[in-house]
mmCIF file with all atom_site columns, C-alpha atoms in Angstrom:
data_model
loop_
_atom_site.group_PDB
_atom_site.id
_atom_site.type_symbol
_atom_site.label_atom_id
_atom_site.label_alt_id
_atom_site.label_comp_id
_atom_site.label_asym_id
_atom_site.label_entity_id
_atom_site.label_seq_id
_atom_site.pdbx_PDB_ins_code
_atom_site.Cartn_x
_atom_site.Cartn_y
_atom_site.Cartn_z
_atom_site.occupancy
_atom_site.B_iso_or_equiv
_atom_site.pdbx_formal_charge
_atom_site.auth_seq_id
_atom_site.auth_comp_id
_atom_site.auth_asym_id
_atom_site.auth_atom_id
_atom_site.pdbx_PDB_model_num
ATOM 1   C CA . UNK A 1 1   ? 0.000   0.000  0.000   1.00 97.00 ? 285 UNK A CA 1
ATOM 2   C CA . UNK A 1 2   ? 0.955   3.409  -0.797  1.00 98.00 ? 286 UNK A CA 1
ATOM 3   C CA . UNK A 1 3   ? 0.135   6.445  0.764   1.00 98.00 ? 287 UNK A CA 1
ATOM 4   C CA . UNK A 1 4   ? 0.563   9.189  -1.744  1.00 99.00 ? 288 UNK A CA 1
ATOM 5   C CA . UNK A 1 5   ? 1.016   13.383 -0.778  1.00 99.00 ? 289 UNK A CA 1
ATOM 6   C CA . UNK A 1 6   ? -0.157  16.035 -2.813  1.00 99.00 ? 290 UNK A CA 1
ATOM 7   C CA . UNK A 1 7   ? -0.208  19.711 -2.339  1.00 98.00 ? 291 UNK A CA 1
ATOM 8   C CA . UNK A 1 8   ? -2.575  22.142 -4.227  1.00 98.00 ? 292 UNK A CA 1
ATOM 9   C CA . UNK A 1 9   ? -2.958  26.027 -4.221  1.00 97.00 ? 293 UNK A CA 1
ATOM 10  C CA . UNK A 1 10  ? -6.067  25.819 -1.772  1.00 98.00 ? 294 UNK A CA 1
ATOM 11  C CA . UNK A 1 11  ? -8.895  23.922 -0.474  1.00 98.00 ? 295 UNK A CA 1
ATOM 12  C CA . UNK A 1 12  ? -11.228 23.375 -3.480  1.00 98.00 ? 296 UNK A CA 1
ATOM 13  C CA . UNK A 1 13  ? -8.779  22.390 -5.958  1.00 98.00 ? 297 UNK A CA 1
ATOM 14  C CA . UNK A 1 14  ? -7.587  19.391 -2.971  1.00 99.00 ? 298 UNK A CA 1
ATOM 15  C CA . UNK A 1 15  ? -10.805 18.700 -2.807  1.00 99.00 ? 299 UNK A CA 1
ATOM 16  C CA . UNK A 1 16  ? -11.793 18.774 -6.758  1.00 99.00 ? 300 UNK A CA 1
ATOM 17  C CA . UNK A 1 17  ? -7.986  16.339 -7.216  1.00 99.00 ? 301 UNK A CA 1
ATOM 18  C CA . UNK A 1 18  ? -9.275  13.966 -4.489  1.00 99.00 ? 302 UNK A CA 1
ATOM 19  C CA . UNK A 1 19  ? -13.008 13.272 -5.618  1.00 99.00 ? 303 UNK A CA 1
ATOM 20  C CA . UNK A 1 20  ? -11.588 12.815 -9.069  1.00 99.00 ? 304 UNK A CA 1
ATOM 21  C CA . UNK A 1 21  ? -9.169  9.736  -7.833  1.00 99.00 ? 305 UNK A CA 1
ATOM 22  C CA . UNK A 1 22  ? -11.461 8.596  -5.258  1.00 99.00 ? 306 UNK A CA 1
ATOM 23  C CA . UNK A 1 23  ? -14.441 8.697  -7.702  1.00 99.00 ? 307 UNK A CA 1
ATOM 24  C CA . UNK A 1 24  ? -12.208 6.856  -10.658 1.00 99.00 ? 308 UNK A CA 1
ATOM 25  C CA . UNK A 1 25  ? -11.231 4.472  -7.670  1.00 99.00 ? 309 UNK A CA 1
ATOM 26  C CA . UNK A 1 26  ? -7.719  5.290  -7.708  1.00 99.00 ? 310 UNK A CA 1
ATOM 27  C CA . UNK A 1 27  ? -7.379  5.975  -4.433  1.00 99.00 ? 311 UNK A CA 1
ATOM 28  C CA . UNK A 1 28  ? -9.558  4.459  -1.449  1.00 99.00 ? 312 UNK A CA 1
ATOM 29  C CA . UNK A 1 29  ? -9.538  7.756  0.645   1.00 99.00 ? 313 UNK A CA 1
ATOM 30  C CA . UNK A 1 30  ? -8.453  11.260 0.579   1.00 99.00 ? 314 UNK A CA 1
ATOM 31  C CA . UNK A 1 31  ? -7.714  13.373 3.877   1.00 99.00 ? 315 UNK A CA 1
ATOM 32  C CA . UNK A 1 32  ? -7.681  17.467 3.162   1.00 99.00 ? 316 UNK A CA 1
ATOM 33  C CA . UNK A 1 33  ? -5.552  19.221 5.272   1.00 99.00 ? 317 UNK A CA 1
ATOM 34  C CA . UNK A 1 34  ? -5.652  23.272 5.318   1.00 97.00 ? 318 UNK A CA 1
ATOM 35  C CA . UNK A 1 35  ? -2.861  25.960 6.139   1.00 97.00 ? 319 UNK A CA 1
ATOM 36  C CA . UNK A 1 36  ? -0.085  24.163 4.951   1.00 98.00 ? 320 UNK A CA 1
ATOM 37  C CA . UNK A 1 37  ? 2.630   27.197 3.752   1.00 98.00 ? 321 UNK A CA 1
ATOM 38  C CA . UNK A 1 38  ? 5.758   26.140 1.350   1.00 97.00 ? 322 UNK A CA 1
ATOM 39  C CA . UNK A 1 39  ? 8.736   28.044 0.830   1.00 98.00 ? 323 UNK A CA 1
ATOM 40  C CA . UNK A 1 40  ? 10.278  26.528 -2.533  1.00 96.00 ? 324 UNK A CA 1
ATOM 41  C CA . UNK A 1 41  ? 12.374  27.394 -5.737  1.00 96.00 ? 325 UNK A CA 1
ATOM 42  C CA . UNK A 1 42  ? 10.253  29.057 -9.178  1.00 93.00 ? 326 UNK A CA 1
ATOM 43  C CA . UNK A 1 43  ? 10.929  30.604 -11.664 1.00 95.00 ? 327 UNK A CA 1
ATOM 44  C CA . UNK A 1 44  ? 14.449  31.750 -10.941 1.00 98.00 ? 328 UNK A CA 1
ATOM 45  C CA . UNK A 1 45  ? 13.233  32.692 -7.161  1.00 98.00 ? 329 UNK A CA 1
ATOM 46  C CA . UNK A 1 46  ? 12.778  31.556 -3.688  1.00 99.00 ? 330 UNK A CA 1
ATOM 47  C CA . UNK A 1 47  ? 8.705   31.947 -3.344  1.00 97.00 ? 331 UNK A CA 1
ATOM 48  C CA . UNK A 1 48  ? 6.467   31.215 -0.345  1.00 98.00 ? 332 UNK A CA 1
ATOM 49  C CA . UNK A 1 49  ? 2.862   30.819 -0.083  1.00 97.00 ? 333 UNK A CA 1
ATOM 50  C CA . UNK A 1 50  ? -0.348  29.342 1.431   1.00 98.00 ? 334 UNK A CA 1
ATOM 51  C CA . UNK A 1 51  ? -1.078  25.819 0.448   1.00 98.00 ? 335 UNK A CA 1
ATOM 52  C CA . UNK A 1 52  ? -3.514  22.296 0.961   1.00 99.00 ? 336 UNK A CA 1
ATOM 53  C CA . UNK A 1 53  ? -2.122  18.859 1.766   1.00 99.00 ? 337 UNK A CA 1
ATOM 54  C CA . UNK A 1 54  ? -3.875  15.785 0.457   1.00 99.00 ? 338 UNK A CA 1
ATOM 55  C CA . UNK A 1 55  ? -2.476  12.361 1.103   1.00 99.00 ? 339 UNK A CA 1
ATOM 56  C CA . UNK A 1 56  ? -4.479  9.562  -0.572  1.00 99.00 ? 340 UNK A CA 1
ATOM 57  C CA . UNK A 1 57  ? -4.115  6.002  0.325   1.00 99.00 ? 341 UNK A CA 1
ATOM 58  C CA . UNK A 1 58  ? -3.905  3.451  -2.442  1.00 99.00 ? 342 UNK A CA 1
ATOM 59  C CA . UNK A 1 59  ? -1.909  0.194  -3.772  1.00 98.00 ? 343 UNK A CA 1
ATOM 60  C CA . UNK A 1 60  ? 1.425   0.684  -4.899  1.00 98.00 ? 344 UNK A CA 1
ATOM 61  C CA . UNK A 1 61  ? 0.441   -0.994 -8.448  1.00 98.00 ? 345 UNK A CA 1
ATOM 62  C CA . UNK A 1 62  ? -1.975  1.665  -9.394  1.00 99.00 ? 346 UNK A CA 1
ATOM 63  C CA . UNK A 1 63  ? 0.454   5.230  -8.381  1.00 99.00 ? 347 UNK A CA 1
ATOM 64  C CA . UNK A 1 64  ? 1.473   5.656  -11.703 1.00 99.00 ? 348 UNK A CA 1
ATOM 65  C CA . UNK A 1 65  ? -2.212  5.815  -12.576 1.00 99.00 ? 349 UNK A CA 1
ATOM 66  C CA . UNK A 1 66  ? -2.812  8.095  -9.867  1.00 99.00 ? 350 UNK A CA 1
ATOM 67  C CA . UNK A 1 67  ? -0.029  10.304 -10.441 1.00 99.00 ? 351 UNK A CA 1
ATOM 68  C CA . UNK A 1 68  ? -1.477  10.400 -14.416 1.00 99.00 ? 352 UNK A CA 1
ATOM 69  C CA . UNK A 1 69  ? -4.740  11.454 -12.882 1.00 99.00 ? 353 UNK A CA 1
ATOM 70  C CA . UNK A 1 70  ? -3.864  14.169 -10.324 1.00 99.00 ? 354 UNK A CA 1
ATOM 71  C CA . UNK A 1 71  ? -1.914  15.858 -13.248 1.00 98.00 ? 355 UNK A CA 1
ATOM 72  C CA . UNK A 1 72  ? -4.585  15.615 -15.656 1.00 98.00 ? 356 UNK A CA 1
ATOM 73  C CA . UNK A 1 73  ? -6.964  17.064 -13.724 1.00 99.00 ? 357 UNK A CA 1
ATOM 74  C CA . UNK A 1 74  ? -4.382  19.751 -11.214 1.00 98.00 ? 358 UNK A CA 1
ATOM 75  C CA . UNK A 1 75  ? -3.887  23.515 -11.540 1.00 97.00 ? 359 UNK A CA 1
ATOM 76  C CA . UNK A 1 76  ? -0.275  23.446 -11.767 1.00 96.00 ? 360 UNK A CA 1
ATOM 77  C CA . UNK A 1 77  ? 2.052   22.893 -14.665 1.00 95.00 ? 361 UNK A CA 1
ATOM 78  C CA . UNK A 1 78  ? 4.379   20.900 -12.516 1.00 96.00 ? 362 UNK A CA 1
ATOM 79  C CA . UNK A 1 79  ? 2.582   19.459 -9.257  1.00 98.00 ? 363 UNK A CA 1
ATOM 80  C CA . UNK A 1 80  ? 4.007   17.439 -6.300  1.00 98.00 ? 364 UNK A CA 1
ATOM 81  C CA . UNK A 1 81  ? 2.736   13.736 -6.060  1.00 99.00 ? 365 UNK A CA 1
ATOM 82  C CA . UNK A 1 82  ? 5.003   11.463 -4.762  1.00 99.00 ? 366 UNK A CA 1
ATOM 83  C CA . UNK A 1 83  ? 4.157   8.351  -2.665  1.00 98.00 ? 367 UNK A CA 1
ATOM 84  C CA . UNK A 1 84  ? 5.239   6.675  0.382   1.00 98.00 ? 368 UNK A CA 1
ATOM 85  C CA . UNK A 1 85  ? 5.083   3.105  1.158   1.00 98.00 ? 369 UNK A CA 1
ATOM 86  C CA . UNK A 1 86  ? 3.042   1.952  3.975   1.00 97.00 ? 370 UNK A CA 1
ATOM 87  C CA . UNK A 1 87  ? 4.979   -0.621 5.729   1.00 93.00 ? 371 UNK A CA 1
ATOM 88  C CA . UNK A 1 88  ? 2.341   -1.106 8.471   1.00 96.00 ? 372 UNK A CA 1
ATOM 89  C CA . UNK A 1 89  ? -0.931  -0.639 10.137  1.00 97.00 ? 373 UNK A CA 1
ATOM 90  C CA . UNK A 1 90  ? -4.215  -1.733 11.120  1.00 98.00 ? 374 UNK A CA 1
ATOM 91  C CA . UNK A 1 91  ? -4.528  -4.890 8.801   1.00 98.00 ? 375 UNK A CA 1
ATOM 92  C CA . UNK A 1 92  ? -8.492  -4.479 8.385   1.00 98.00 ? 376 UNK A CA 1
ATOM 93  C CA . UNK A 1 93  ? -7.509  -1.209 7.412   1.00 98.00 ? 377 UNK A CA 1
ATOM 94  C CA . UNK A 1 94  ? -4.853  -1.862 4.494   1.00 98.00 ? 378 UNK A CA 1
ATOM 95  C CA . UNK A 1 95  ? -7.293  -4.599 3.554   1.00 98.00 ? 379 UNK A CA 1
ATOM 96  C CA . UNK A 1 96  ? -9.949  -2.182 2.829   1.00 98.00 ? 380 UNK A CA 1
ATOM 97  C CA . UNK A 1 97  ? -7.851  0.202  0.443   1.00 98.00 ? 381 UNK A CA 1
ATOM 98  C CA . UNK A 1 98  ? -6.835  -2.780 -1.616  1.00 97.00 ? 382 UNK A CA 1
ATOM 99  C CA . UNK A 1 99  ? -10.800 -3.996 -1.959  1.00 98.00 ? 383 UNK A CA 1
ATOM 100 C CA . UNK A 1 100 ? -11.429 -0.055 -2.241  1.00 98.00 ? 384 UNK A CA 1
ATOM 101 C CA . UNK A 1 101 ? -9.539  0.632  -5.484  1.00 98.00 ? 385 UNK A CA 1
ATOM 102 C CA . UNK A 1 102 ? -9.295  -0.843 -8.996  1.00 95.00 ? 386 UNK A CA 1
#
């Protein structure tokens, strides 16, 4: 299982990338966190700004696919989405995001 972290520029785009994989059962679940800020590198400067986290949870076989989606469907030409394996947890738990996605 994977658990995969995203950032987005505020609340409803989060919560627009995480119906879109949950609905096209790419991921089982999607948790929205609010005032996130980032301090990073663009365009030629160091920038800082508000931001949303959203981790999904999902099996490692279908990231790529995620990953495919949450660009297709993101505001920004070059988004974070990078995954994490989870190496454990509550078994009923992990069991459910494998039955969960497709």
């Amino acid at each position: 299982m994977q658990w995969v972290y995203v950032t987005a520029s505020n609340r409803d785009e989060a919560l627009s990338v995480a119906r879109a994989c949950v609905e096209a059962r790419l991921a089982a679940c999607a948790n929205v966190l609010d005032g996130a800020t980032s301090v990073y590198w663009w365009d030629g400067a160091v920038r800082e700004g508000p931001e949303t986290v959203l981790i999904m949870k999902t099996r490692r076989d279908l990231v790529d696919a995620l990953t495919e989606k949450v660009r297709a469907v993101h505001g920004y030409s070059c988004p974070c989405v990078v995954s994490l394996d989870i190496d454990n947890g509550n078994p009923a738990f992990l069991q459910w995001i494998g039955e969960e996605t497709r």
